[in-house]
GROMACS .gro file of C-alpha atoms in nm:
model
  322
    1UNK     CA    1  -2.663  -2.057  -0.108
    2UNK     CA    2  -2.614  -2.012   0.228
    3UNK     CA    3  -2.730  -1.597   0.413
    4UNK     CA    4  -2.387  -1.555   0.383
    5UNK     CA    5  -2.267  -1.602   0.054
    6UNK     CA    6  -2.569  -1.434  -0.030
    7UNK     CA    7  -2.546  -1.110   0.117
    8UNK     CA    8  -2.166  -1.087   0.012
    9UNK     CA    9  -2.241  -1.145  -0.343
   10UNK     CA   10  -2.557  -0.864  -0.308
   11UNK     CA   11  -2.290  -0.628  -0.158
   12UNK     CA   12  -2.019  -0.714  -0.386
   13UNK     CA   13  -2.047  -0.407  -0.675
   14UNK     CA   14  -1.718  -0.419  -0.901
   15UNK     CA   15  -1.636  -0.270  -1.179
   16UNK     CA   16  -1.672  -0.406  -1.512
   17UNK     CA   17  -1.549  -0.634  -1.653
   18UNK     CA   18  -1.426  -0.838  -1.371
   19UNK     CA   19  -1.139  -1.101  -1.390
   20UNK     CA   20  -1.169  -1.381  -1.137
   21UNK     CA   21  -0.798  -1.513  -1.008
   22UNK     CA   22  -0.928  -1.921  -1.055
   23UNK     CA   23  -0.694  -2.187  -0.949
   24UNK     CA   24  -0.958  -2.487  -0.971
   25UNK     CA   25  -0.993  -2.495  -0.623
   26UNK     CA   26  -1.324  -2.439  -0.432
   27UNK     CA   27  -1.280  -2.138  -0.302
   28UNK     CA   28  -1.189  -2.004  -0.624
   29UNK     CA   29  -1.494  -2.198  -0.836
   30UNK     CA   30  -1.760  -2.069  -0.618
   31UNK     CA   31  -1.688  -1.711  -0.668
   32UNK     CA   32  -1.655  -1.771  -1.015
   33UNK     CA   33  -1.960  -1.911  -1.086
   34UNK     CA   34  -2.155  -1.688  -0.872
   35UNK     CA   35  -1.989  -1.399  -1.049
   36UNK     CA   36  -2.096  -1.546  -1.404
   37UNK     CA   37  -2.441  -1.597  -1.305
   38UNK     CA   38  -2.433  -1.259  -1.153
   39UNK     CA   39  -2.297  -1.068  -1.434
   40UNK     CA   40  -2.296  -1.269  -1.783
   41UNK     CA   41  -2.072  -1.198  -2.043
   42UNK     CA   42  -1.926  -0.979  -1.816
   43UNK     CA   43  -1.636  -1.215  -1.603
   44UNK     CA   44  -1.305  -1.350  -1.709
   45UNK     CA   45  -1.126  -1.615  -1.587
   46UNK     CA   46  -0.749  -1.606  -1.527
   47UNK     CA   47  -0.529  -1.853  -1.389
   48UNK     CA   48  -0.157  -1.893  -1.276
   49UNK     CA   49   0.052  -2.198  -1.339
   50UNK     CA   50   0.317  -2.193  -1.056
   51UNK     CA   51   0.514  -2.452  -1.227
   52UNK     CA   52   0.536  -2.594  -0.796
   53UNK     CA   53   0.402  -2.930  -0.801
   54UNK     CA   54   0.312  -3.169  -1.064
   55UNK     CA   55  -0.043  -3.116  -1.018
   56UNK     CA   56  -0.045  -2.843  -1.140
   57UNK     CA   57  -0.128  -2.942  -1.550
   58UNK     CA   58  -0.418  -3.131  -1.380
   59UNK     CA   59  -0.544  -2.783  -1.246
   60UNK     CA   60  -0.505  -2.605  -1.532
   61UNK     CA   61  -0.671  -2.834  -1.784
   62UNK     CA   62  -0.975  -2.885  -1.536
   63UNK     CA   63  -0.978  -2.464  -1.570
   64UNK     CA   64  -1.018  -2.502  -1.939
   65UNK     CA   65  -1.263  -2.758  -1.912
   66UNK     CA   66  -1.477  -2.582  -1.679
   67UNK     CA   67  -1.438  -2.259  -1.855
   68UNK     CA   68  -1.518  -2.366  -2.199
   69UNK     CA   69  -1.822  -2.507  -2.040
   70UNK     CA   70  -1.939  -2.216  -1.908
   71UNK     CA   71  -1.812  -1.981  -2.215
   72UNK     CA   72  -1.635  -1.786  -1.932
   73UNK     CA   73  -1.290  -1.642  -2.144
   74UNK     CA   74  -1.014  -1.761  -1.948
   75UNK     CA   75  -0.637  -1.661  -1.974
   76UNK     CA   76  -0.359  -1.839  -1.844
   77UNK     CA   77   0.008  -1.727  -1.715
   78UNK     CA   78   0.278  -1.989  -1.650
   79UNK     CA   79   0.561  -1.851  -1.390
   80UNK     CA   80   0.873  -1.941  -1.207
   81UNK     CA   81   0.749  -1.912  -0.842
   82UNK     CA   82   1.066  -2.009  -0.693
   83UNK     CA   83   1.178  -1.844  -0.396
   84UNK     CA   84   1.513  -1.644  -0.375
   85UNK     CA   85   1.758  -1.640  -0.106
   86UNK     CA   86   1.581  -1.496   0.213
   87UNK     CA   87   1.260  -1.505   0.081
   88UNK     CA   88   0.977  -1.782   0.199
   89UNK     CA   89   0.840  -1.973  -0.063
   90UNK     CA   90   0.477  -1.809   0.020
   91UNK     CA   91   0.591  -1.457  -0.032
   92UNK     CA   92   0.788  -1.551  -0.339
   93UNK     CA   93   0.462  -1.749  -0.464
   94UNK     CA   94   0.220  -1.444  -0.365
   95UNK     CA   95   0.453  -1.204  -0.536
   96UNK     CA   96   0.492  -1.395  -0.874
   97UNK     CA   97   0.120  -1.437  -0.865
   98UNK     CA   98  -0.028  -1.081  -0.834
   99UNK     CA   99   0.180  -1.015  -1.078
  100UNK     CA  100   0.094  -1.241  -1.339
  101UNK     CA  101  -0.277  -1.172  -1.238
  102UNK     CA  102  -0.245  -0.827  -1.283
  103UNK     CA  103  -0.101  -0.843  -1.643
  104UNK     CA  104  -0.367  -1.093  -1.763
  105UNK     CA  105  -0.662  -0.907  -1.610
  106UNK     CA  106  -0.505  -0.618  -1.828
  107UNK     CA  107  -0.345  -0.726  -2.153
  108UNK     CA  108  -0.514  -1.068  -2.213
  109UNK     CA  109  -0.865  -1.035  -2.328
  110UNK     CA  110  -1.057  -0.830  -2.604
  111UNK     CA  111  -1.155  -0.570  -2.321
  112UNK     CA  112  -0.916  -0.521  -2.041
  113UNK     CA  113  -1.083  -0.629  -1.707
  114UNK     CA  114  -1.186  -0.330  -1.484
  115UNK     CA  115  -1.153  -0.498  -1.201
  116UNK     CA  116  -0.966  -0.844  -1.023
  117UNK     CA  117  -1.201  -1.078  -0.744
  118UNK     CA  118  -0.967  -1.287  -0.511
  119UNK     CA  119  -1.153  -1.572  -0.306
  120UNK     CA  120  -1.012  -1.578   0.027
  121UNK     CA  121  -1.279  -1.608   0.247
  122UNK     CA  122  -1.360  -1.576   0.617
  123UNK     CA  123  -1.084  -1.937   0.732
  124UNK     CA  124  -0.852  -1.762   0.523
  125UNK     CA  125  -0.884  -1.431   0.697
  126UNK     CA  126  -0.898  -1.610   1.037
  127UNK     CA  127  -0.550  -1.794   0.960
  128UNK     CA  128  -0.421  -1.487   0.863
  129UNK     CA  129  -0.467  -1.276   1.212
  130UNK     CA  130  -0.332  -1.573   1.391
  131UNK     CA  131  -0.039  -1.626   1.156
  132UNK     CA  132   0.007  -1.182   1.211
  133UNK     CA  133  -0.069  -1.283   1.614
  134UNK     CA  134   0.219  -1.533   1.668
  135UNK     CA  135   0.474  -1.308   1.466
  136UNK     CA  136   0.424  -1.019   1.742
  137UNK     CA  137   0.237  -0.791   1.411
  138UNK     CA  138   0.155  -0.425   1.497
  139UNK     CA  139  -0.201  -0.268   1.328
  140UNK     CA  140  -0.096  -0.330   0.982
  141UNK     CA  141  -0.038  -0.721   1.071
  142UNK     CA  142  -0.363  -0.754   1.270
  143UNK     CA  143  -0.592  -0.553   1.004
  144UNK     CA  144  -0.524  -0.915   0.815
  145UNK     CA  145  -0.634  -0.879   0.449
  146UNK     CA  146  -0.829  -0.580   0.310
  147UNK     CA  147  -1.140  -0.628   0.126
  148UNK     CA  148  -1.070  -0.378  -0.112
  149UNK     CA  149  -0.768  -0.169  -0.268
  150UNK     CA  150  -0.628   0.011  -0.609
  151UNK     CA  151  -0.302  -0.097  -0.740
  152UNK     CA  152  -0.187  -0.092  -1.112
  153UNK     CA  153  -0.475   0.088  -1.265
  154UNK     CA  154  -0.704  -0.220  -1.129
  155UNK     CA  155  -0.967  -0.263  -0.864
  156UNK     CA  156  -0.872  -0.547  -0.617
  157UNK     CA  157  -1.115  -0.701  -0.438
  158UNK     CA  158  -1.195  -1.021  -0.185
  159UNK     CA  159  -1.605  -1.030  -0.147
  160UNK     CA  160  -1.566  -1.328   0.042
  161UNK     CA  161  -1.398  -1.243   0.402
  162UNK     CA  162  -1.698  -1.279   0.589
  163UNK     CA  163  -1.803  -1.658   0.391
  164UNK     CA  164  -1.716  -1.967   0.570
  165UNK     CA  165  -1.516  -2.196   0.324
  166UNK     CA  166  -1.782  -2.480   0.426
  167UNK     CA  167  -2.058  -2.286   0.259
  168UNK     CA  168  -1.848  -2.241  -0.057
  169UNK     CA  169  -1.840  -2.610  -0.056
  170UNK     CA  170  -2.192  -2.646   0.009
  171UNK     CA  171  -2.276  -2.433  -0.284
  172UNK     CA  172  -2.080  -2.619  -0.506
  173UNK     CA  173  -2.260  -2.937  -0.398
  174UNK     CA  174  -2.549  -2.817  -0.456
  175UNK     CA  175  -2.478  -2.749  -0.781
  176UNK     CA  176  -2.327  -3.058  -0.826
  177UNK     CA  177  -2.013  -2.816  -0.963
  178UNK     CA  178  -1.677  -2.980  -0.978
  179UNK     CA  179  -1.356  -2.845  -0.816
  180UNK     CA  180  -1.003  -3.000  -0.754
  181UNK     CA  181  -0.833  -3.067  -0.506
  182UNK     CA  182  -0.457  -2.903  -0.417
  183UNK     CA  183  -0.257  -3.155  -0.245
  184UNK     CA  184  -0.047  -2.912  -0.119
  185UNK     CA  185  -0.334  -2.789   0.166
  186UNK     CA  186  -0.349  -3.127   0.351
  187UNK     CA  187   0.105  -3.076   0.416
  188UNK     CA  188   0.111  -2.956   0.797
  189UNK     CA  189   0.497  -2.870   0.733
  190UNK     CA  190   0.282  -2.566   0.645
  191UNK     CA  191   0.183  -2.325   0.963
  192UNK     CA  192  -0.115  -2.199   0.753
  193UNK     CA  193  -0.232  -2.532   0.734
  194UNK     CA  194  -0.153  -2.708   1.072
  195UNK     CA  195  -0.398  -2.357   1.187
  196UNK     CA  196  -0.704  -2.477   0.967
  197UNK     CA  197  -0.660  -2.834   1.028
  198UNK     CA  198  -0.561  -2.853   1.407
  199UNK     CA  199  -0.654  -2.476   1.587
  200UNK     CA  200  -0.954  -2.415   1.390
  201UNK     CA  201  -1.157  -2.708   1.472
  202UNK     CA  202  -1.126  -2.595   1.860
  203UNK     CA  203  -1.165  -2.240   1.818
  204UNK     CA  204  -1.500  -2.378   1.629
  205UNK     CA  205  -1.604  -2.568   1.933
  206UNK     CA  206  -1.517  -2.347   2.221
  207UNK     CA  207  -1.632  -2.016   2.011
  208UNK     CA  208  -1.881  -2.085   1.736
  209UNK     CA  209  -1.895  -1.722   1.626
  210UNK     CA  210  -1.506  -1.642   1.646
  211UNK     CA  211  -1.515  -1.578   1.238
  212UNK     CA  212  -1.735  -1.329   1.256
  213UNK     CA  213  -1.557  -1.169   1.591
  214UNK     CA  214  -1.216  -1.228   1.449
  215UNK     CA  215  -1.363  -1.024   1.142
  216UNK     CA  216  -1.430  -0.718   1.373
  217UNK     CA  217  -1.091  -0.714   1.509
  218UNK     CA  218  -0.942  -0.686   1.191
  219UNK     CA  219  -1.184  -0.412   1.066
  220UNK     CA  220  -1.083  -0.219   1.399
  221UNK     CA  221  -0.736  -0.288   1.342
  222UNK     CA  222  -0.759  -0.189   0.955
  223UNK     CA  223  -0.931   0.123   1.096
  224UNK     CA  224  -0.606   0.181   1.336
  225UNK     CA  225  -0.382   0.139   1.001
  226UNK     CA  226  -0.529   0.404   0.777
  227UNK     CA  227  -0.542   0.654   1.107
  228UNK     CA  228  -0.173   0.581   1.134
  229UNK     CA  229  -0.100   0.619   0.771
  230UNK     CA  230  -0.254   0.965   0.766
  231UNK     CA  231  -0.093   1.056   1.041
  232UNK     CA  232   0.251   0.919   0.877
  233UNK     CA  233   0.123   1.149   0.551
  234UNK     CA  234   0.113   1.448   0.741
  235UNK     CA  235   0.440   1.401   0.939
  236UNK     CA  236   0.605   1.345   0.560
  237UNK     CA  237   0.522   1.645   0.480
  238UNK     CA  238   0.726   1.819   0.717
  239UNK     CA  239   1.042   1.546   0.674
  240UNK     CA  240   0.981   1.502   0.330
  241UNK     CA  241   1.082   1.191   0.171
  242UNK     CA  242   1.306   1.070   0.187
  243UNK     CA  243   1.341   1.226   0.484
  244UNK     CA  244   1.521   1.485   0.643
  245UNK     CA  245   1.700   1.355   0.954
  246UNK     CA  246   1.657   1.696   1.156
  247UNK     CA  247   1.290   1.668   1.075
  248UNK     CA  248   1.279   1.327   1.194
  249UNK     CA  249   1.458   1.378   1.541
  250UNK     CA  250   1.162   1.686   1.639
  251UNK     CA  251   0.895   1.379   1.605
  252UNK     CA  252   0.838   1.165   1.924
  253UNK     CA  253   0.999   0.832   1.867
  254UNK     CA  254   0.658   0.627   1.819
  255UNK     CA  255   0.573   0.886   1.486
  256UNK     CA  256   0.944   0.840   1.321
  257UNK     CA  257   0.845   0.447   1.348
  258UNK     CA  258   0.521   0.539   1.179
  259UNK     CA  259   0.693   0.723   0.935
  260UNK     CA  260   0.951   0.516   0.862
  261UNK     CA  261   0.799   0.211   0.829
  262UNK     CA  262   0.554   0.411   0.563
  263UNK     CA  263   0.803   0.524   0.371
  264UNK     CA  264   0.980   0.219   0.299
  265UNK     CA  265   0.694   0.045   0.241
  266UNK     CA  266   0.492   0.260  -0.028
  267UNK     CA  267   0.795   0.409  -0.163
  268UNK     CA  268   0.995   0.053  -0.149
  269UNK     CA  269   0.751  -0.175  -0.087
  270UNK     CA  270   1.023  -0.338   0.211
  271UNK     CA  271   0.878  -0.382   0.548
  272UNK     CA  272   1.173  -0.379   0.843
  273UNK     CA  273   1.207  -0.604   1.177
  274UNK     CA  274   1.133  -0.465   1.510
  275UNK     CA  275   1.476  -0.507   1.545
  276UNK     CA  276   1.587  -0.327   1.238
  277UNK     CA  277   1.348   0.021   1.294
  278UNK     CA  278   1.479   0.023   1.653
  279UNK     CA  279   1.855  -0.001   1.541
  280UNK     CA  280   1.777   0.259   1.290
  281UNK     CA  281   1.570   0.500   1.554
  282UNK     CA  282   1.895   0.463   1.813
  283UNK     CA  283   2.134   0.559   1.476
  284UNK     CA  284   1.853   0.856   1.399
  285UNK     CA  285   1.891   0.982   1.782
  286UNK     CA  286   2.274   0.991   1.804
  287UNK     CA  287   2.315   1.177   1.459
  288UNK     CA  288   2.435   1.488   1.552
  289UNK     CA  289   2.750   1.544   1.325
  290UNK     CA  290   2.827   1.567   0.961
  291UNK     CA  291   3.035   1.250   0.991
  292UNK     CA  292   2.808   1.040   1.173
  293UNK     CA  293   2.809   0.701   0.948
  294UNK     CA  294   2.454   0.513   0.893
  295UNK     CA  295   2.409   0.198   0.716
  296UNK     CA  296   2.164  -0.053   0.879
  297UNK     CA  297   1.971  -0.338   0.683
  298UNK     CA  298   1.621  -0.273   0.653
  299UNK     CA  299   1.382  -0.508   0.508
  300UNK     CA  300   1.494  -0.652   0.151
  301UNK     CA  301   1.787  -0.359   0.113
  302UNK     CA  302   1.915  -0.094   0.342
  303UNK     CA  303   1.924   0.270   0.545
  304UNK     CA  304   2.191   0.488   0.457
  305UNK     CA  305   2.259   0.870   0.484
  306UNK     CA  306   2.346   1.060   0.255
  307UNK     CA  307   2.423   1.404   0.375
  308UNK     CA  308   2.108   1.560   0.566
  309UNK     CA  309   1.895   1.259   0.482
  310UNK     CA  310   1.821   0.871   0.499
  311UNK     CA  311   1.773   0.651   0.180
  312UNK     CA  312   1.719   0.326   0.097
  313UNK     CA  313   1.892   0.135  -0.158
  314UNK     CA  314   1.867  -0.262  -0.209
  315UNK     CA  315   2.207  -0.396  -0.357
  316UNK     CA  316   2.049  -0.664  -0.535
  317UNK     CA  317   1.960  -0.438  -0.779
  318UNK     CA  318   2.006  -0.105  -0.929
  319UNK     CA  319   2.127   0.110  -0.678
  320UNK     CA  320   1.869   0.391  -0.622
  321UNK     CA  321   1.961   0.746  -0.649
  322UNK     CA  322   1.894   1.025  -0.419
   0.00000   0.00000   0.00000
């Protein structure tokens, strides 16, 4: 085991039990293992069948293999990851999969896990700042994927941001562990994958430490995002939300974009265009009379006001009430 997988595994403190999210793949069998030998009797395995690609009965019976083998408890969700209109196939994927991971980890063993392990790992992160980079991302974008965060009564958690996938690989060797293969990550019609097979391979040669220097970027820029959401926290309590569009208009415009791009996403869980918030901001500055009309799409649904405030409603479904 390479210094790095070692010290994130020593740092790595969950609570128990913990559910490992295990596709087959390396990334995925490495931290499982590692985890079982760590904490015995203690992991469960759970696994999402996309229903995507053929391949994908091949992965799961190589899970069941592997964790009958290792008596790790293993549960298994089967979902229609198909994308709707407007949404990429990634997002639609993602979305389907946390939440099938989320109701294994809590309603599919004997003891409802405590806590969920993902096993992106330091190429993962690294794809994902450039990905945020070439999409013009503010703080939120750049900070890349968190390490650690609550959502649904559960413990998230990705111990492997600063590993290399290589050493993964390594380890496995060593071990002489199996893993499969997903087709699916050697298709450059993919951006995330023309990154790791054609950029990363030059970033590795002109700067051999730019994982762990990409890493501290995103840490600053994940230290940027929480300033900015407790600054968005304490402007929301003076606009309330959904918020009051007097209130709004005494904030400088750069803390109504803060605020407004909180609001709808932990309160809708939409995040808006450039574009949009700045259509919306112009709309916020010339509201001045009790006729003035607003309706402006925003993220997955839309802006309106209704009387001395904005909402946000998404047509597709129920129509929210004030």
């Amino acid at each position: 085991m390479t210094p790095a997988f070692a010290q994130a595994l020593a740092a790595f403190s969950p609570q128990l039990p913990l559910a490992v999210a295990y596709s087959g793949g390396a990334d995925s069998s490495a931290l499982l293992r590692a985890c079982a030998q760590r904490w015995p009797g203690q992991v469960l395995a759970v696994h999402v069948h996309h229903g995507l690609q053929a391949a994908g009965d091949d992965f799961l019976q190589h899970c069941q293999s592997v964790c009958a083998q290792l008596a790790i408890p293993l549960a298994v969700a089967r979902v229609d990851a198909r994308h709707c209109p407007g949404q990429s196939p990634e997002e639609a994927a993602r979305q389907h999969r946390y939440a099938a991971l989320c109701d294994l980890a809590r309603s599919h063993f004997a003891q409802p896990a405590a806590s969920i392990a993902l096993a992106q790992h330091a190429d993962d992160q690294v794809e994902t700042l450039l990905l945020a980079l070439s999409r013009g991302a503010g703080v939120a974008g750049l900070a890349a994927m968190p390490a650690h965060w609550q959502a649904e009564g559960l413990h998230w958690h990705r111990p492997l941001l600063a590993v290399p996938g290589q050493d993964l690989r390594r380890w496995l060797e060593q071990m002489q562990a199996p893993w499969v293969e997903d087709p699916s990550n050697a298709d450059e019609r993919f951006t995330r994958n023309r990154i790791r097979h054609k950029l990363l391979p030059v970033l590795e040669a002109v700067f051999p430490q730019f994982r762990t220097t990409f890493a501290r970027s995103c840490a600053h820029a994940a230290q940027a995002k929480d300033l900015l959401e407790t600054l968005a926290q304490q402007d929301a309590a003076t606009t309330g939300l959904p918020p009051l569009i007097a209130a709004l208009q005494k904030l400088p415009t750069e803390r109504q974009t803060n605020l407004l791009r909180y609001w709808l996403l932990h309160h809708h869980g939409t995040t808006p265009s450039t574009a949009q918030i700045q259509a919306l901001l112009v709309q916020i500055a010339a509201c001045r009379t009790r006729g003035h009309h607003i309706q402006i799409k925003m993220g997955s649904g839309f802006v309106c006001r209704k009387g001395a405030n904005l909402y946000w409603y998404n047509p597709q479904v129920l129509v929210q009430k004030p």
